CSV table of C-alpha atoms in Angstrom, one decimal:
chain,number,residue,atom,x,y,z
R,118,MET,CA,102.2,-15.7,-64.3
R,119,ARG,CA,102.1,-15.4,-68.1
R,120,GLN,CA,99.3,-13.5,-69.8
R,121,VAL,CA,97.1,-15.5,-72.2
R,122,GLY,CA,95.4,-13.7,-75.0
R,123,LEU,CA,95.5,-10.1,-76.0
R,124,PRO,CA,96.9,-7.5,-73.6
R,125,PRO,CA,94.4,-5.0,-72.2
R,126,VAL,CA,96.0,-2.0,-73.9
R,127,LEU,CA,96.1,-1.0,-77.6
R,128,LEU,CA,98.0,2.0,-79.1
R,129,LEU,CA,96.6,3.5,-82.2
R,130,ALA,CA,97.7,6.1,-84.7
R,131,SER,CA,95.6,9.2,-84.9
R,132,ARG,CA,94.0,8.1,-88.2
R,133,PRO,CA,90.3,7.4,-89.1
R,134,GLU,CA,91.0,3.8,-89.9
R,135,SER,CA,92.1,3.2,-86.3
R,136,ALA,CA,88.5,3.0,-85.2
R,137,GLY,CA,88.2,-0.2,-87.2
R,138,VAL,CA,91.3,-1.6,-85.5
R,139,ALA,CA,89.8,-0.7,-82.1
R,140,ARG,CA,86.6,-2.5,-83.0
R,141,THR,CA,88.4,-5.7,-83.9
R,142,PHE,CA,90.6,-5.5,-80.8
R,143,VAL,CA,87.7,-5.1,-78.3
R,144,ARG,CA,85.6,-7.8,-80.0
R,145,GLU,CA,88.5,-10.3,-79.7
R,146,TYR,CA,89.5,-9.2,-76.2
R,147,VAL,CA,86.0,-9.5,-74.8
R,148,GLY,CA,85.5,-12.8,-76.7
R,149,HIS,CA,88.6,-14.2,-75.1
R,150,HIS,CA,88.2,-12.9,-71.6
R,151,ALA,CA,84.4,-13.1,-71.3
R,152,PRO,CA,83.5,-16.0,-73.6
R,153,ARG,CA,80.0,-16.2,-72.1
R,154,ALA,CA,79.2,-12.5,-72.9
R,155,SER,CA,76.2,-12.1,-75.0
R,156,GLU,CA,76.5,-11.0,-78.6
R,157,ASP,CA,74.5,-7.9,-77.7
R,158,HIS,CA,76.9,-7.0,-75.0
R,159,VAL,CA,79.9,-7.5,-77.3
R,160,GLU,CA,78.4,-5.4,-80.0
R,161,THR,CA,77.5,-2.6,-77.5
R,162,VAL,CA,81.1,-2.6,-76.3
R,163,VAL,CA,82.3,-2.4,-79.9
R,164,LEU,CA,80.0,0.5,-80.7
R,165,VAL,CA,81.0,2.4,-77.5
R,166,THR,CA,84.7,1.9,-78.2
R,167,CYS,CA,84.3,3.1,-81.8
R,168,GLU,CA,82.6,6.3,-80.6
R,169,LEU,CA,85.2,6.9,-78.0
R,170,VAL,CA,88.1,6.3,-80.4
R,171,THR,CA,86.5,8.4,-83.2
R,172,ASN,CA,85.9,11.3,-80.9
R,173,SER,CA,89.4,11.1,-79.5
R,174,ILE,CA,90.9,11.1,-83.0
R,175,ARG,CA,88.7,14.0,-84.2
R,176,TYR,CA,88.9,16.2,-81.2
R,177,GLY,CA,91.7,15.1,-79.0
R,178,THR,CA,94.7,14.6,-81.3
R,179,GLU,CA,96.9,16.2,-83.8
R,180,PRO,CA,98.6,14.3,-86.7
R,181,GLY,CA,101.3,12.0,-85.3
R,182,ASP,CA,99.7,11.6,-81.9
R,183,LEU,CA,98.7,8.3,-80.4
R,184,VAL,CA,95.5,7.1,-78.8
R,185,ARG,CA,95.5,4.5,-76.1
R,186,VAL,CA,92.6,2.0,-75.6
R,187,VAL,CA,92.5,0.3,-72.2
R,188,ILE,CA,89.9,-2.4,-71.6
R,189,ASP,CA,88.8,-4.3,-68.5
R,190,VAL,CA,86.2,-7.0,-68.4
R,191,ASP,CA,84.6,-9.0,-65.7
R,192,ASP,CA,81.2,-10.9,-65.2
R,193,SER,CA,79.3,-7.7,-64.5
R,194,ARG,CA,80.6,-5.1,-67.0
R,195,THR,CA,83.2,-4.1,-69.6
R,196,ARG,CA,85.0,-0.9,-69.1
R,197,VAL,CA,86.7,0.9,-72.0
R,198,GLU,CA,89.0,3.9,-71.6
R,199,VAL,CA,90.4,6.0,-74.5
R,200,HIS,CA,93.4,8.2,-73.6
R,201,ASP,CA,94.5,11.1,-75.8
R,202,PRO,CA,96.9,14.1,-75.3
R,203,VAL,CA,94.4,16.9,-75.2
R,204,ARG,CA,92.8,18.0,-71.9
R,205,ARG,CA,89.8,19.6,-73.5
R,206,ARG,CA,86.7,17.7,-72.3
R,207,PRO,CA,84.2,16.4,-74.8
R,208,ARG,CA,81.0,18.4,-75.0
R,209,ALA,CA,77.6,17.5,-76.5
R,210,ARG,CA,76.7,19.3,-79.7
R,211,PRO,CA,73.2,20.4,-80.4
R,212,GLU,CA,71.1,17.9,-82.3
R,213,SER,CA,71.0,18.7,-86.0
R,214,SER,CA,69.5,16.8,-89.0
R,215,GLU,CA,72.0,18.7,-91.2
R,216,ARG,CA,75.1,17.1,-89.8
R,217,ASP,CA,76.1,13.4,-90.0
R,218,ARG,CA,78.4,13.8,-87.0
R,219,GLY,CA,78.3,15.0,-83.4
R,220,ARG,CA,76.2,12.2,-81.9
R,221,GLY,CA,78.9,10.3,-80.0
R,222,LEU,CA,78.0,11.6,-76.6
R,223,LEU,CA,74.3,11.0,-77.2
R,224,ILE,CA,75.1,7.4,-78.0
R,225,LEU,CA,77.2,7.1,-74.8
R,226,ASP,CA,74.3,8.6,-72.8
R,227,SER,CA,71.9,6.1,-74.3
R,228,LEU,CA,74.1,3.0,-74.0
R,229,CYS,CA,76.0,3.9,-70.8
R,230,ALA,CA,73.7,6.2,-68.9
R,231,GLY,CA,75.5,7.4,-65.8
R,232,ARG,CA,78.4,5.1,-66.5
R,233,TRP,CA,80.8,7.2,-68.5
R,234,GLY,CA,83.0,10.2,-67.8
R,235,VAL,CA,86.2,12.0,-68.3
R,236,LYS,CA,89.3,12.1,-66.0
R,237,GLU,CA,92.6,13.9,-66.3
R,238,ILE,CA,95.7,11.9,-66.8
R,239,PRO,CA,99.3,13.1,-66.7
R,240,LEU,CA,99.5,13.8,-70.4
R,241,GLY,CA,95.9,14.5,-71.4
R,242,LYS,CA,92.6,12.9,-70.6
R,243,ALA,CA,90.9,9.6,-70.5
R,244,VAL,CA,87.3,9.2,-71.5
R,245,TRP,CA,85.8,6.0,-70.1
R,246,ALA,CA,82.6,4.1,-70.4
R,247,GLU,CA,81.2,1.0,-68.8
R,248,VAL,CA,78.8,-1.4,-70.5
R,249,LYS,CA,76.8,-3.6,-68.1
R,250,ALA,CA,76.8,-7.3,-68.8
R,251,ARG,CA,73.5,-8.6,-70.1
R,252,ARG,CA,72.3,-11.9,-69.0
């Protein structure tokens, strides 16, 4: 059987602009594989993906490393995993009005409460999140 549409995996360079590439990828992937998904669902998946990729690039890579985005979608949810080579687990930072960063895990908690986590993989870690489909 031949695959139609985008493959479920995207490799990205460890560069800030890769977050934009990931946003485009998941928007197109979900649009193709779940054409009836609400715009709100798609935009939530895009935001979650952007946060995961940005955190991975900032805290889970060195220059020259690659980040892998893996996406799976069905009628009930969209799951996004971001793999990087560093085993150190993400940790929430104290809230601060003086920083414009450090809110990624708070966003995940808000959008994917109880449906995100971290797992070890052979060469690093995968941070995953699931966004429930909205009807």
